[in-house]
Amino acid sequence: MLCYSHALGTERLSHSRPSLHGHHERGKEGQVLHRSKRGWVWNQFFVIEEYTGPDPVLVGRLHSDIDSGDGNIKYILSGEGAGIIFVIDDKSGNIHATKTLDREERAQYTLTAQAVDRNTNRPLEPPSEFIVKVQDINDNPPEFLHENYHANVPERSNVGTSVIQVTASDADDPTYGNSAKLVYSILEGQPYFSVEAQTGIIRTALPNMDREAKEEYHVVIQAKDMGGHMGGLSGTTKVTITLTDVNDNPPKFPQSVYQMSVSESTVPGEEVGRVKAKDPDIGENGLVAYSIIDGDGMDLFEITTDYETQEGVVKLKKTLDYETKKSYSLKVEAANVHIDPKFISNGPFKDTVTVKIAVEDADEPPVFLKPSYIFEVQENAASGTVVGKVHAKDPDAANSAIRYSIDRHTDLERYFVINAEDGNIKTIKALDREEIAWHNISVFAVEVHKQHQEAKVPVAIKVVDVNDNAPKFAAAYEAFVCENARSNQQFITISADDKDDSANGPRFIFSLPPEIIHNPNFTLRDNRDNTASVLVRREGFSRQQQDVYLLPIVISDGGVPALSSTNTLTVRVCACDGAGALLSCSAEAYALNAGLSTGALIAILACIVILLVIVVLFVTLKRQKKEPLIVFEEEDVRENIITYDDEGGGEEDTEAFDIATLQNPDGINGFIPRKDIKPEYQYLPRPGLRPAPNSVDVDDFINTRIQEADNDPTAPPYDSIQIYGYEGRGSVAGSLSSLESATTDSDLDYDYLQNWGPRFKKLADLYGSKDTFDDDS
C-alpha cells in the first residue's frame, strides 16, 4: 500500500479519507464563516505558488508498506509535469517541484505513482493517482472592467439615488483566504457621492445638486482585496458623472421695460424689435413661448418665437399712422413650453415684461380721397369740356400743397388735360365713342416742395354715345331673281347695322325712296324685327333685255334725332329650272346655250389634251440619244495611252511583235472588224492610200495609217500609242532609248534619220550630227 506524506507534516494517510478540520459555512445573509485549518486529503499534495527559494520545493513523499529500506524498491512518477516540473527520488520517494508555479496559470496537476522492483521493474503495487494543488497567495491586485466610466444622474436627485455600479475582479483564488475578497471605497468625489463597499454601487450623497451651479463631477473609486485590510492589493478607476437638466428654473426677463420704435411707413409683417427671457435650463426644459396678453397695441402688433435664439420677435400687423397715434404699450409674457410636475411648487414658470413702442413720423406721399375715379363725357363734346375732378392731400402734419399731372403713357393721343392746382380734367380733342368707348388714364399727385413724394390713381372716362352714325346694310348684299319668278315672290331678306349704341337705334325702319315707291319691278316689306324682305312685283324677267337692276333702300334708326341712309341693292336676273334652282346668271352663258352644249365643250377639250400628250411623247422619244459605240467607264473620258513594258521585236524577234506588220500593214487579208458591235457598213480600204511594201518613207506610212484610222467607223474613238523601248537584237537602229546615251559612246550612224521626214528632224538633230556637237564643244 502506497502512503503519502505531505511535506508540511509527518502524518501518514491511508486509503481511508479523514474528515476535514474546517470548511466554508454561510450563515446569515452577508456573513461568511471561514475555516481555520485546511484538512488534508489522503492523495492530495499542496505547493505554494510563486516560491522563489534557492532549492527545489519538497512537495511530499511516497512510501510503500513493503519498502524495508534496503533500496530494492524503485519509485516511479508519471503524469502532468512529471520529470519537468515534478521530480521524484526513486529511492526515498521524495517529490520536489523544480519550477516556480503560478496558480492563475494552472491550479492543479494530476500525477501517478508506482513502486516497482528495482532489479526486475516488476510492479510491486498497482499505480496510485494523486493530485498536486498549487496553493494561492495574494499576488494579483483587483482590476476594474473599464479604466473610465461615464454616468448621468438628474440634478436635484434625492440622496442615495443610484448613479452607476462599478465592478472589479481579482485573479486570486476566491475559495482560499481573503486574496480575492474585494472592498470598494471612494477616494475622490466626496461629499457629493458615495460607494457601497461590497457592491460598488455609486450613489448621490448630497441633496439638491444644481446643474446650473456645477454640471460635471470626477469620482475615483478604489477596489482593495484582503477584505480591505492592511497588506491588501488595490486598483482604481475614474468615473465622470454628469448632472442632467430638469426644468427647475422659470424664465426671467432681465429688465422690466423694453423701449422700441417703428416708422409709420413700415410695411405690415416687418420686425419691430426683440425681447428675451433668460432660462438657465437647456433643451426642451429651456424652451420659452412668447405672447401678448394685454396693451393698447394688441390689434396692431404680434409676437412670434424664434426657437433658435429663444427670443420673442415683435412684428407689425397693421399699418400705423403717426398723425393718429404716436405710441403704444404691450404686455408680453414668456412661459416655459414643458413644465416638470415635480417642481411645480417652485412657482409659476413664466414672466411678464412691458414693451413700449414709439411711432416715428415718416414723410408720406400724397393720398387720393378715392382709390379710383370714373367719369363720363359725351362724344363730340367741345374742346375744354370738364370731365371730372380728382383730389389728393398730404397726410403729414405739414399738409404740403399738391400738384397734379396726367401720365402721358396712358394718354398718348393727348385727349385730356388736368389743372395742376385743382385737379380738374378737361378734353382737348373731340371724342368718338365708335373709335374708343373708354379712356383709362393715370393721374399723378406730388408734393410741391418734395417732388419725390408722389401718388398715382387710375381714372376711367366713359364716352357717352351720341346718335351720329346712320344705319347701313349689315353686309354687301347681292340678290338673284329668276326669269320665271312669280309675282309677290320673296327672293332676299336684308338687315342693317348701326355703329351707335343700342340706345340710339333700338329698331331699324326700311322703306323705298318716295320717288320709286311705286317701282314696277320690286317692292319692300318691313318685318319690324330689324329686317326687311324684298319681293318681285311683276312676272316675266328677261336677261337679254336687262340682266341687272339697282334697287335703292332707305334705312332709318330710332335715335333722337333719327338718322337715315340710302343703300343700293344689286339684283341679278338668272335662268332657273322649274323648281327655282339657279342655272346661269350671265348674258354670255345665255348666248352659248344656242350653240354647243357643255358636254360638247368637254369632249373637245379632252381631244385637245390627248393630242398634246401624243406630241410630248413623240418629242421625248426623238430626243433620246443612241447608245455609244463603246461603253466607257464614267471617269474614262480622256485619251488613253497604253504602255507595254517590254522590248520591241526587231527583225529577229518573232515572239513579242511582228515588225512585218509595220512594213506591210495591209498584209492581213481584209480587216478585223470589232466584235462588240455590228458595223453599219463594211469598210473597204482604198488602194490608193497604201504605201509600197518596201517603202522606207516612215512619214508617209504613219500618215496613211492615221488617215485610215480617222475614216474607219469601226475603230475605237481614241488614239492608241504603242511605245517600244528597244528594237531587239540585230536591229540596225538598236535601242531608241536615251537613258544610256549619256554614259555610252556609240559608233552607230544616225544620218538616215534625215531621210525620215520633218517629223523626225528633232531626232536627226540630236543623233545625226555628232561631229557638229564635237566641234561645238
GROMACS .gro file of N, CA, C and O in nm, residues 112-186:
model
  300
  112THR      N    1   0.069   1.020  -1.127
  112THR     CA    2   0.053   0.877  -1.096
  112THR      C    3   0.183   0.824  -1.035
  112THR      O    4   0.291   0.845  -1.094
  113ALA      N    5   0.171   0.757  -0.920
  113ALA     CA    6   0.290   0.700  -0.852
  113ALA      C    7   0.283   0.547  -0.856
  113ALA      O    8   0.173   0.489  -0.852
  114GLN      N    9   0.400   0.486  -0.864
  114GLN     CA   10   0.406   0.339  -0.868
  114GLN      C   11   0.538   0.292  -0.806
  114GLN      O   12   0.643   0.355  -0.823
  115ALA      N   13   0.531   0.179  -0.734
  115ALA     CA   14   0.652   0.116  -0.674
  115ALA      C   15   0.681  -0.011  -0.751
  115ALA      O   16   0.595  -0.098  -0.764
  116VAL      N   17   0.806  -0.025  -0.802
  116VAL     CA   18   0.846  -0.143  -0.880
  116VAL      C   19   0.975  -0.200  -0.820
  116VAL      O   20   1.048  -0.132  -0.746
  117ASP      N   21   1.000  -0.321  -0.858
  117ASP     CA   22   1.125  -0.386  -0.817
  117ASP      C   23   1.237  -0.326  -0.896
  117ASP      O   24   1.229  -0.313  -1.018
  118ARG      N   25   1.341  -0.280  -0.825
  118ARG     CA   26   1.450  -0.209  -0.892
  118ARG      C   27   1.522  -0.299  -0.992
  118ARG      O   28   1.568  -0.252  -1.095
  119ASN      N   29   1.530  -0.424  -0.962
  119ASN     CA   30   1.607  -0.514  -1.049
  119ASN      C   31   1.524  -0.564  -1.167
  119ASN      O   32   1.574  -0.574  -1.279
  120THR      N   33   1.401  -0.593  -1.141
  120THR     CA   34   1.319  -0.654  -1.247
  120THR      C   35   1.215  -0.559  -1.304
  120THR      O   36   1.147  -0.595  -1.401
  121ASN      N   37   1.199  -0.441  -1.239
  121ASN     CA   38   1.096  -0.345  -1.282
  121ASN      C   39   0.956  -0.405  -1.274
  121ASN      O   40   0.861  -0.362  -1.339
  122ARG      N   41   0.941  -0.506  -1.191
  122ARG     CA   42   0.810  -0.567  -1.174
  122ARG      C   43   0.732  -0.483  -1.076
  122ARG      O   44   0.780  -0.449  -0.969
  123PRO      N   45   0.608  -0.446  -1.111
  123PRO     CA   46   0.526  -0.365  -1.020
  123PRO      C   47   0.501  -0.441  -0.889
  123PRO      O   48   0.462  -0.557  -0.892
  124LEU      N   49   0.529  -0.374  -0.783
  124LEU     CA   50   0.506  -0.434  -0.654
  124LEU      C   51   0.368  -0.396  -0.601
  124LEU      O   52   0.312  -0.467  -0.518
  125GLU      N   53   0.317  -0.285  -0.646
  125GLU     CA   54   0.183  -0.239  -0.607
  125GLU      C   55   0.117  -0.178  -0.732
  125GLU      O   56   0.185  -0.129  -0.823
  126PRO      N   57  -0.012  -0.177  -0.737
  126PRO     CA   58  -0.079  -0.113  -0.852
  126PRO      C   59  -0.055   0.037  -0.850
  126PRO      O   60  -0.031   0.097  -0.744
  127PRO      N   61  -0.060   0.105  -0.967
  127PRO     CA   62  -0.040   0.252  -0.973
  127PRO      C   63  -0.144   0.324  -0.889
  127PRO      O   64  -0.258   0.282  -0.879
  128SER      N   65  -0.101   0.435  -0.832
  128SER     CA   66  -0.190   0.515  -0.747
  128SER      C   67  -0.187   0.661  -0.796
  128SER      O   68  -0.080   0.718  -0.813
  129GLU      N   69  -0.303   0.719  -0.820
  129GLU     CA   70  -0.314   0.856  -0.872
  129GLU      C   71  -0.332   0.954  -0.758
  129GLU      O   72  -0.406   0.927  -0.663
  130PHE      N   73  -0.266   1.069  -0.767
  130PHE     CA   74  -0.281   1.172  -0.665
  130PHE      C   75  -0.275   1.309  -0.734
  130PHE      O   76  -0.241   1.320  -0.852
  131ILE      N   77  -0.310   1.412  -0.661
  131ILE     CA   78  -0.321   1.549  -0.715
  131ILE      C   79  -0.228   1.640  -0.637
  131ILE      O   80  -0.220   1.634  -0.516
  132VAL      N   81  -0.161   1.727  -0.714
  132VAL     CA   82  -0.079   1.831  -0.653
  132VAL      C   83  -0.149   1.964  -0.682
  132VAL      O   84  -0.162   2.004  -0.797
  133LYS      N   85  -0.197   2.028  -0.579
  133LYS     CA   86  -0.263   2.156  -0.594
  133LYS      C   87  -0.166   2.270  -0.564
  133LYS      O   88  -0.087   2.260  -0.472
  134VAL      N   89  -0.181   2.381  -0.647
  134VAL     CA   90  -0.097   2.499  -0.627
  134VAL      C   91  -0.172   2.588  -0.529
  134VAL      O   92  -0.284   2.632  -0.558
  135GLN      N   93  -0.111   2.611  -0.417
  135GLN     CA   94  -0.178   2.690  -0.313
  135GLN      C   95  -0.163   2.838  -0.342
  135GLN      O   96  -0.057   2.888  -0.376
  136ASP      N   97  -0.275   2.910  -0.338
  136ASP     CA   98  -0.280   3.051  -0.378
  136ASP      C   99  -0.215   3.140  -0.274
  136ASP      O  100  -0.223   3.115  -0.153
  137ILE      N  101  -0.152   3.249  -0.327
  137ILE     CA  102  -0.106   3.359  -0.244
  137ILE      C  103  -0.163   3.487  -0.305
  137ILE      O  104  -0.205   3.490  -0.422
  138ASN      N  105  -0.168   3.595  -0.235
  138ASN     CA  106  -0.225   3.721  -0.284
  138ASN      C  107  -0.121   3.793  -0.371
  138ASN      O  108  -0.048   3.882  -0.325
  139ASP      N  109  -0.118   3.755  -0.497
  139ASP     CA  110  -0.020   3.814  -0.588
  139ASP      C  111  -0.085   3.887  -0.706
  139ASP      O  112  -0.019   3.924  -0.802
  140ASN      N  113  -0.218   3.905  -0.705
  140ASN     CA  114  -0.288   3.975  -0.814
  140ASN      C  115  -0.375   4.086  -0.756
  140ASN      O  116  -0.463   4.060  -0.672
  141PRO      N  117  -0.353   4.210  -0.799
  141PRO     CA  118  -0.436   4.320  -0.750
  141PRO      C  119  -0.572   4.320  -0.821
  141PRO      O  120  -0.587   4.264  -0.930
  142PRO      N  121  -0.673   4.381  -0.763
  142PRO     CA  122  -0.803   4.391  -0.831
  142PRO      C  123  -0.792   4.478  -0.957
  142PRO      O  124  -0.715   4.575  -0.961
  143GLU      N  125  -0.871   4.443  -1.058
  143GLU     CA  126  -0.873   4.519  -1.182
  143GLU      C  127  -1.019   4.548  -1.219
  143GLU      O  128  -1.104   4.458  -1.216
  144PHE      N  129  -1.047   4.676  -1.256
  144PHE     CA  130  -1.181   4.714  -1.297
  144PHE      C  131  -1.203   4.676  -1.444
  144PHE      O  132  -1.107   4.670  -1.525
  145LEU      N  133  -1.328   4.656  -1.481
  145LEU     CA  134  -1.360   4.621  -1.619
  145LEU      C  135  -1.326   4.734  -1.715
  145LEU      O  136  -1.290   4.709  -1.830
  146HIS      N  137  -1.340   4.859  -1.671
  146HIS     CA  138  -1.310   4.974  -1.755
  146HIS      C  139  -1.221   5.069  -1.680
  146HIS      O  140  -1.231   5.084  -1.558
  147GLU      N  141  -1.136   5.132  -1.755
  147GLU     CA  142  -1.046   5.229  -1.693
  147GLU      C  143  -1.121   5.357  -1.656
  147GLU      O  144  -1.090   5.422  -1.558
  148ASN      N  145  -1.221   5.393  -1.742
  148ASN     CA  146  -1.301   5.513  -1.717
  148ASN      C  147  -1.448   5.478  -1.735
  148ASN      O  148  -1.486   5.407  -1.829
  149TYR      N  149  -1.528   5.533  -1.646
  149TYR     CA  150  -1.673   5.515  -1.654
  149TYR      C  151  -1.737   5.652  -1.672
  149TYR      O  152  -1.685   5.754  -1.624
  150HIS      N  153  -1.853   5.651  -1.743
  150HIS     CA  154  -1.931   5.774  -1.760
  150HIS      C  155  -2.074   5.745  -1.717
  150HIS      O  156  -2.132   5.643  -1.758
  151ALA      N  157  -2.130   5.835  -1.639
  151ALA     CA  158  -2.265   5.814  -1.588
  151ALA      C  159  -2.338   5.947  -1.579
  151ALA      O  160  -2.275   6.054  -1.572
  152ASN      N  161  -2.471   5.940  -1.582
  152ASN     CA  162  -2.557   6.057  -1.572
  152ASN      C  163  -2.655   6.038  -1.457
  152ASN      O  164  -2.701   5.925  -1.432
  153VAL      N  165  -2.690   6.150  -1.394
  153VAL     CA  166  -2.790   6.148  -1.289
  153VAL      C  167  -2.861   6.283  -1.292
  153VAL      O  168  -2.798   6.387  -1.312
  154PRO      N  169  -2.993   6.284  -1.283
  154PRO     CA  170  -3.065   6.412  -1.288
  154PRO      C  171  -3.028   6.501  -1.170
  154PRO      O  172  -3.003   6.454  -1.058
  155GLU      N  173  -3.021   6.629  -1.200
  155GLU     CA  174  -2.998   6.724  -1.091
  155GLU      C  175  -3.119   6.721  -0.996
  155GLU      O  176  -3.227   6.675  -1.030
  156ARG      N  177  -3.096   6.771  -0.877
  156ARG     CA  178  -3.199   6.775  -0.773
  156ARG      C  179  -3.242   6.635  -0.730
  156ARG      O  180  -3.348   6.617  -0.671
  157SER      N  181  -3.161   6.533  -0.758
  157SER     CA  182  -3.199   6.397  -0.718
  157SER      C  183  -3.189   6.382  -0.567
  157SER      O  184  -3.108   6.448  -0.500
  158ASN      N  185  -3.269   6.289  -0.512
  158ASN     CA  186  -3.267   6.262  -0.369
  158ASN      C  187  -3.136   6.194  -0.329
  158ASN      O  188  -3.070   6.128  -0.410
  159VAL      N  189  -3.101   6.208  -0.202
  159VAL     CA  190  -2.981   6.142  -0.151
  159VAL      C  191  -2.998   5.991  -0.161
  159VAL      O  192  -3.102   5.936  -0.125
  160GLY      N  193  -2.894   5.924  -0.208
  160GLY     CA  194  -2.898   5.780  -0.221
  160GLY      C  195  -2.944   5.731  -0.357
  160GLY      O  196  -2.957   5.611  -0.379
  161THR      N  197  -2.967   5.825  -0.448
  161THR     CA  198  -3.007   5.785  -0.583
  161THR      C  199  -2.891   5.712  -0.650
  161THR      O  200  -2.777   5.761  -0.651
  162SER      N  201  -2.919   5.593  -0.702
  162SER     CA  202  -2.815   5.512  -0.766
  162SER      C  203  -2.769   5.580  -0.894
  162SER      O  204  -2.851   5.624  -0.977
  163VAL      N  205  -2.637   5.589  -0.911
  163VAL     CA  206  -2.579   5.652  -1.030
  163VAL      C  207  -2.526   5.547  -1.126
  163VAL      O  208  -2.565   5.541  -1.243
  164ILE      N  209  -2.439   5.460  -1.079
  164ILE     CA  210  -2.377   5.357  -1.161
  164ILE      C  211  -2.311   5.255  -1.070
  164ILE      O  212  -2.276   5.285  -0.955
  165GLN      N  213  -2.292   5.134  -1.118
  165GLN     CA  214  -2.221   5.030  -1.045
  165GLN      C  215  -2.092   4.999  -1.119
  165GLN      O  216  -2.093   4.971  -1.239
  166VAL      N  217  -1.981   5.003  -1.042
  166VAL     CA  218  -1.851   4.968  -1.100
  166VAL      C  219  -1.812   4.831  -1.046
  166VAL      O  220  -1.843   4.796  -0.932
  167THR      N  221  -1.745   4.753  -1.127
  167THR     CA  222  -1.711   4.615  -1.089
  167THR      C  223  -1.564   4.590  -1.115
  167THR      O  224  -1.512   4.623  -1.223
  168ALA      N  225  -1.499   4.530  -1.015
  168ALA     CA  226  -1.358   4.490  -1.029
  168ALA      C  227  -1.348   4.339  -1.008
  168ALA      O  228  -1.436   4.276  -0.948
  169SER      N  229  -1.242   4.280  -1.061
  169SER     CA  230  -1.219   4.136  -1.047
  169SER      C  231  -1.078   4.112  -0.998
  169SER      O  232  -0.987   4.193  -1.023
  170ASP      N  233  -1.059   3.997  -0.929
  170ASP     CA  234  -0.928   3.960  -0.874
  170ASP      C  235  -0.898   3.819  -0.920
  170ASP      O  236  -0.980   3.728  -0.905
  171ALA      N  237  -0.780   3.799  -0.979
  171ALA     CA  238  -0.744   3.669  -1.035
  171ALA      C  239  -0.706   3.568  -0.928
  171ALA      O  240  -0.690   3.449  -0.959
  172ASP      N  241  -0.691   3.607  -0.803
  172ASP     CA  242  -0.655   3.512  -0.697
  172ASP      C  243  -0.772   3.420  -0.667
  172ASP      O  244  -0.886   3.442  -0.709
  173ASP      N  245  -0.739   3.314  -0.588
  173ASP     CA  246  -0.837   3.209  -0.557
  173ASP      C  247  -0.942   3.264  -0.461
  173ASP      O  248  -0.911   3.301  -0.348
  174PRO      N  249  -1.068   3.269  -0.503
  174PRO     CA  250  -1.170   3.322  -0.413
  174PRO      C  251  -1.210   3.224  -0.304
  174PRO      O  252  -1.277   3.262  -0.209
  175THR      N  253  -1.166   3.096  -0.318
  175THR     CA  254  -1.208   2.995  -0.220
  175THR      C  255  -1.107   2.977  -0.109
  175THR      O  256  -1.128   2.896  -0.017
  176TYR      N  257  -0.995   3.047  -0.120
  176TYR     CA  258  -0.890   3.027  -0.020
  176TYR      C  259  -0.851   3.163   0.036
  176TYR      O  260  -0.803   3.250  -0.036
  177GLY      N  261  -0.868   3.180   0.160
  177GLY     CA  262  -0.828   3.302   0.226
  177GLY      C  263  -0.909   3.421   0.177
  177GLY      O  264  -1.020   3.410   0.125
  178ASN      N  265  -0.853   3.544   0.192
  178ASN     CA  266  -0.917   3.670   0.153
  178ASN      C  267  -0.848   3.736   0.035
  178ASN      O  268  -0.864   3.855   0.012
  179SER      N  269  -0.771   3.657  -0.040
  179SER     CA  270  -0.695   3.717  -0.151
  179SER      C  271  -0.787   3.779  -0.255
  179SER      O  272  -0.750   3.876  -0.323
  180ALA      N  273  -0.903   3.724  -0.273
  180ALA     CA  274  -0.995   3.775  -0.376
  180ALA      C  275  -1.115   3.845  -0.315
  180ALA      O  276  -1.211   3.875  -0.387
  181LYS      N  277  -1.115   3.873  -0.187
  181LYS     CA  278  -1.227   3.943  -0.124
  181LYS      C  279  -1.204   4.093  -0.141
  181LYS      O  280  -1.109   4.148  -0.087
  182LEU      N  281  -1.295   4.158  -0.219
  182LEU     CA  282  -1.278   4.299  -0.255
  182LEU      C  283  -1.369   4.387  -0.173
  182LEU      O  284  -1.483   4.352  -0.141
  183VAL      N  285  -1.317   4.507  -0.145
  183VAL     CA  286  -1.392   4.610  -0.074
  183VAL      C  287  -1.374   4.741  -0.152
  183VAL      O  288  -1.261   4.777  -0.186
  184TYR      N  289  -1.489   4.811  -0.185
  184TYR     CA  290  -1.485   4.935  -0.264
  184TYR      C  291  -1.490   5.055  -0.171
  184TYR      O  292  -1.558   5.053  -0.068
  185SER      N  293  -1.418   5.158  -0.212
  185SER     CA  294  -1.417   5.284  -0.135
  185SER      C  295  -1.400   5.399  -0.233
  185SER      O  296  -1.354   5.380  -0.347
  186ILE      N  297  -1.438   5.519  -0.192
  186ILE     CA  298  -1.428   5.638  -0.277
  186ILE      C  299  -1.309   5.721  -0.233
  186ILE      O  300  -1.294   5.753  -0.116
   0.00000   0.00000   0.00000
